[in-house]
GROMACS .gro file of N, CA and C in nm:
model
  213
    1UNK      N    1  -0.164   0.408  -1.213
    1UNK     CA    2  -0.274   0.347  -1.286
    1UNK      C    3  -0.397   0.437  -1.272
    2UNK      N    4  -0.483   0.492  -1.372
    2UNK     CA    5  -0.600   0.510  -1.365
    2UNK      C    6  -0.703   0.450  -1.293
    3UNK      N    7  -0.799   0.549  -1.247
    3UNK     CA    8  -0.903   0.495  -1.173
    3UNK      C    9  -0.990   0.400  -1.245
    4UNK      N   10  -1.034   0.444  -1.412
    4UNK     CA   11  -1.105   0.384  -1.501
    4UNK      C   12  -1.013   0.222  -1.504
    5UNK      N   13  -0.872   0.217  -1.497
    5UNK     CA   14  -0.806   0.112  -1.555
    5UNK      C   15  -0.802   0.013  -1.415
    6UNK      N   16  -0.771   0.115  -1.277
    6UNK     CA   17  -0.784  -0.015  -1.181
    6UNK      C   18  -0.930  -0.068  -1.196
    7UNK      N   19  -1.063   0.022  -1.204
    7UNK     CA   20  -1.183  -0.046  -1.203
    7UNK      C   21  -1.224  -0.161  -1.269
    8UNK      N   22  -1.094  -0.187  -1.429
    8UNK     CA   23  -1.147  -0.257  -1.512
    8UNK      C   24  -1.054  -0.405  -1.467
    9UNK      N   25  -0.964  -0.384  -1.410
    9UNK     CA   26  -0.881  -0.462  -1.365
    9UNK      C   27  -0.958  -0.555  -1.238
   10UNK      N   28  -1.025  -0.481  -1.163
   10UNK     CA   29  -1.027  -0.554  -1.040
   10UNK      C   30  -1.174  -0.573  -0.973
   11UNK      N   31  -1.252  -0.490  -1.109
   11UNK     CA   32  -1.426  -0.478  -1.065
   11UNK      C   33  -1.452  -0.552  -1.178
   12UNK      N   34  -1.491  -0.466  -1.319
   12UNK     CA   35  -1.549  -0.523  -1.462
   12UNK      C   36  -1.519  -0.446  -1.549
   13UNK      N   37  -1.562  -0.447  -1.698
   13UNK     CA   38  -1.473  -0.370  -1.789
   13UNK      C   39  -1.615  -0.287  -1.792
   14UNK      N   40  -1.559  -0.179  -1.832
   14UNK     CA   41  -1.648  -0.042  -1.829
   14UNK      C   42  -1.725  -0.049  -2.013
   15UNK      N   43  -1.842  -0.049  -1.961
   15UNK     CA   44  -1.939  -0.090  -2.097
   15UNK      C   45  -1.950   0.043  -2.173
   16UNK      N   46  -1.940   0.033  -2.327
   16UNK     CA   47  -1.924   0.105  -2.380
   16UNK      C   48  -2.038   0.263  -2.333
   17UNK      N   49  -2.010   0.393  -2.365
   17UNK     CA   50  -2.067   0.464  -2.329
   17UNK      C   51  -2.129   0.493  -2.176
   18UNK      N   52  -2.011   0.430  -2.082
   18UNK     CA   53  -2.041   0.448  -1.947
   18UNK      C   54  -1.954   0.520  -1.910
   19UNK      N   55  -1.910   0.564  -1.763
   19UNK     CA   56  -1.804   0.641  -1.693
   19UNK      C   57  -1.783   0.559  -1.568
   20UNK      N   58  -1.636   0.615  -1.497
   20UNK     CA   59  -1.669   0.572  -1.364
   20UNK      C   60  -1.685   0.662  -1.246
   21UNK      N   61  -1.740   0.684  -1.221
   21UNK     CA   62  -1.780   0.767  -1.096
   21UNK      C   63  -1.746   0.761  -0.975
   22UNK      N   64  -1.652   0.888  -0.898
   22UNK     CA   65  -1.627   0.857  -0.743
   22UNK      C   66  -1.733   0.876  -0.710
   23UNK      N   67  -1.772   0.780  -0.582
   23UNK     CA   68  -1.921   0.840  -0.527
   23UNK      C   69  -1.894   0.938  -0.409
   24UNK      N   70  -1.772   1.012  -0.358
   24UNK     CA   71  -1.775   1.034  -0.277
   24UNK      C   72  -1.716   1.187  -0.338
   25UNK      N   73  -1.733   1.185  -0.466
   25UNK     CA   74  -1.663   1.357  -0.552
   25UNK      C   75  -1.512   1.352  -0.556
   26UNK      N   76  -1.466   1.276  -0.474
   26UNK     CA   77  -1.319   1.274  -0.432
   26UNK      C   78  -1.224   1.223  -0.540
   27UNK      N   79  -1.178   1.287  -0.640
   27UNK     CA   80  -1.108   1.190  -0.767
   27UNK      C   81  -0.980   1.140  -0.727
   28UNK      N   82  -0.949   1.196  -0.532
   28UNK     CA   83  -0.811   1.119  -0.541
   28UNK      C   84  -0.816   0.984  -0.468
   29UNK      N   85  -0.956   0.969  -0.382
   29UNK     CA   86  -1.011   0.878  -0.347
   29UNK      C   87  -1.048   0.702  -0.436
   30UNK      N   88  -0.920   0.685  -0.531
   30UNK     CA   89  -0.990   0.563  -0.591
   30UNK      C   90  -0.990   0.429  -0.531
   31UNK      N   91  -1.054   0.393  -0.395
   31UNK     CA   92  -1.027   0.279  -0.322
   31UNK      C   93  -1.144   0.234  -0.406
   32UNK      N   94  -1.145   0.114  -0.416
   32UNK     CA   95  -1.256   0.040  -0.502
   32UNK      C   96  -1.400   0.036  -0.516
   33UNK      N   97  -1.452   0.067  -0.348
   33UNK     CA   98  -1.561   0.078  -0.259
   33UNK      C   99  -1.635   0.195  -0.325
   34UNK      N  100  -1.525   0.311  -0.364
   34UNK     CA  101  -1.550   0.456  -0.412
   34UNK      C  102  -1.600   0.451  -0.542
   35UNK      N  103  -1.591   0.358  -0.638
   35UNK     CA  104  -1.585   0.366  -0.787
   35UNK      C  105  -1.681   0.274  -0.835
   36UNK      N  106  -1.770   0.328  -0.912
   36UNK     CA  107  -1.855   0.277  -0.975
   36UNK      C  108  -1.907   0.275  -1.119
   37UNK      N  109  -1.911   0.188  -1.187
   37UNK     CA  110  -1.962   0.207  -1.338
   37UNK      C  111  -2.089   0.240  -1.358
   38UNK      N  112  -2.125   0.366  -1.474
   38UNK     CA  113  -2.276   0.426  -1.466
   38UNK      C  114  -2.241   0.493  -1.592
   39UNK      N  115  -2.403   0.473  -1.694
   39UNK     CA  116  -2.409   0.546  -1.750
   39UNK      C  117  -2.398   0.666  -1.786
   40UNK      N  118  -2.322   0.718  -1.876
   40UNK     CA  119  -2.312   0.864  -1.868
   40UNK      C  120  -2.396   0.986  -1.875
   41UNK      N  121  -2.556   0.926  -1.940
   41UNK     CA  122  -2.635   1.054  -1.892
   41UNK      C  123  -2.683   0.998  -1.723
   42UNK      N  124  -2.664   0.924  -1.684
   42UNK     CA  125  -2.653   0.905  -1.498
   42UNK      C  126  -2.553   1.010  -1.453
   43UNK      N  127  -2.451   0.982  -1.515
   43UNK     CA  128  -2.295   1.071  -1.481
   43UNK      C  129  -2.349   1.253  -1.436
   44UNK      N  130  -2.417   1.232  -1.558
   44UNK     CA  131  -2.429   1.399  -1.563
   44UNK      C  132  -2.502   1.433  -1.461
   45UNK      N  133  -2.682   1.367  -1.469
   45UNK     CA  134  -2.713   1.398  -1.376
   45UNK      C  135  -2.709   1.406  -1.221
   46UNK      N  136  -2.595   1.302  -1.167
   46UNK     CA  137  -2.515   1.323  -1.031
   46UNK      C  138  -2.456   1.443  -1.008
   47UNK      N  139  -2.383   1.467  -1.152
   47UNK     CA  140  -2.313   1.560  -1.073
   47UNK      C  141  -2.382   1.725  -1.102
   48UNK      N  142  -2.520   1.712  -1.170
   48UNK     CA  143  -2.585   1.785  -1.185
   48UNK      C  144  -2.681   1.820  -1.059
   49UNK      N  145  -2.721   1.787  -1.003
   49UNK     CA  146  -2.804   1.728  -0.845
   49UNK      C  147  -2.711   1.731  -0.733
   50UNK      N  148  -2.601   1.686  -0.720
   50UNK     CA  149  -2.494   1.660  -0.604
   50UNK      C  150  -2.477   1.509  -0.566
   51UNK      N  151  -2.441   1.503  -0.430
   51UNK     CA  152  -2.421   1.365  -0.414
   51UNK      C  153  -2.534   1.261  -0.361
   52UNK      N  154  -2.492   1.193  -0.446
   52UNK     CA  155  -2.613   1.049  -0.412
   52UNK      C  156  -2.538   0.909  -0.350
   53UNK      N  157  -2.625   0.858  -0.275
   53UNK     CA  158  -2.560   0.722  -0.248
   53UNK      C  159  -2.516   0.606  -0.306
   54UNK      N  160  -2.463   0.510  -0.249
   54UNK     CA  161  -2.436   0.425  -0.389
   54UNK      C  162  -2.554   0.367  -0.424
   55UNK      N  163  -2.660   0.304  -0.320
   55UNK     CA  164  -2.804   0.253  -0.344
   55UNK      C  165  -2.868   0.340  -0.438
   56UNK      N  166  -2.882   0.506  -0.394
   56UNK     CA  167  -2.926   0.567  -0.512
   56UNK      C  168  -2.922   0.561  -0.640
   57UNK      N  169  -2.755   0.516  -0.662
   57UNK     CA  170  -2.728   0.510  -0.795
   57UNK      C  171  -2.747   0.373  -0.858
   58UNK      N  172  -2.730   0.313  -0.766
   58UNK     CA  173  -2.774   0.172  -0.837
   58UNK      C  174  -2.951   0.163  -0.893
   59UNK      N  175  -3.007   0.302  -0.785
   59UNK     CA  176  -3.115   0.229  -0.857
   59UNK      C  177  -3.163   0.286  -0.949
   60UNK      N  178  -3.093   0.402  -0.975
   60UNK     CA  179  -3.095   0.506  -1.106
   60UNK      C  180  -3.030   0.407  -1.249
   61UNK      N  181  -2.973   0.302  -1.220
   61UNK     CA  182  -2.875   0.218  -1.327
   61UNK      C  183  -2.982   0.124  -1.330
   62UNK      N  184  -3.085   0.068  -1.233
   62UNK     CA  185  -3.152  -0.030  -1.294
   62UNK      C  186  -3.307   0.032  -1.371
   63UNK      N  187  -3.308   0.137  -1.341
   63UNK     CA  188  -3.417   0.197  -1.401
   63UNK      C  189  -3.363   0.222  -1.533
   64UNK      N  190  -3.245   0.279  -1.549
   64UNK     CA  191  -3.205   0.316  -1.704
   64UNK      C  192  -3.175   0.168  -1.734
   65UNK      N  193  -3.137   0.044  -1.718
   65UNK     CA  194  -3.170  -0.091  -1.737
   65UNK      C  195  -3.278  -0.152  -1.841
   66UNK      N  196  -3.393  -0.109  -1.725
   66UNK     CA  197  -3.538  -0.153  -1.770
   66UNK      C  198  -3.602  -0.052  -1.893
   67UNK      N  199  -3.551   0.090  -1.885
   67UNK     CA  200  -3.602   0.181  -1.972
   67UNK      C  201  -3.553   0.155  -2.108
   68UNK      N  202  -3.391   0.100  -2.145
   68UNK     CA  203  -3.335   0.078  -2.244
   68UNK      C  204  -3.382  -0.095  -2.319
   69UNK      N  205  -3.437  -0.136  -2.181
   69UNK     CA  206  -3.478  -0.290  -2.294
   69UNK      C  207  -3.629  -0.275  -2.311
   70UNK      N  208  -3.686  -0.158  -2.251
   70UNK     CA  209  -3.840  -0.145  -2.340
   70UNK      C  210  -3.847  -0.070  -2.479
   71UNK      N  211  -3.683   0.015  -2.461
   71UNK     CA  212  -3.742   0.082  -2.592
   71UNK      C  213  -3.724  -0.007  -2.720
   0.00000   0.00000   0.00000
C-alpha cells in the first residue's frame, strides 16, 4: 500500500492540491506518526530549507490557512 493511500485510509483524505510528507525525509519510514498532509507549495519549501518539525509545519499549514481565507 502507498504511503499517500495508508494516510487516506487511517488519518484523512488528502485535499486536493496537497502532498504527504515524511517528516523525518525517510520515504521508507511510513509509520503514521511520520506522515503528514501539507500543502504543496509547503512541500517545496521543506524540502527546500531541510528538516522541520512537525509543530513547525503545522504552523506553516495554519498560516497558509489564514492567508488563503483572506484572499
Amino acid at each position: 500500500m502507498s504511503y499517500r493511500a495508508l494516510y487516506e485510509k487511517h488519518i484523512e483524505k488528502i485535499p486536493k492540491d496537497w502532498d504527504v510528507h515524511h517528516i523525518d525525509f525517510n520515504h521508507n519510514n511510513n509509520s503514521l506518526d511520520n506522515l503528514i498532509s501539507i500543502p504543496k507549495v509547503i512541500h517545496t519549501v521543506i524540502h527546500q530549507c531541510g528538516y522541520m518539525s512537525k509543530d513547525e509545519i503545522e504552523n506553516l499549514i495554519q498560516i497558509y490557512n489564514i492567508n488563503k481565507e483572506l484572499k
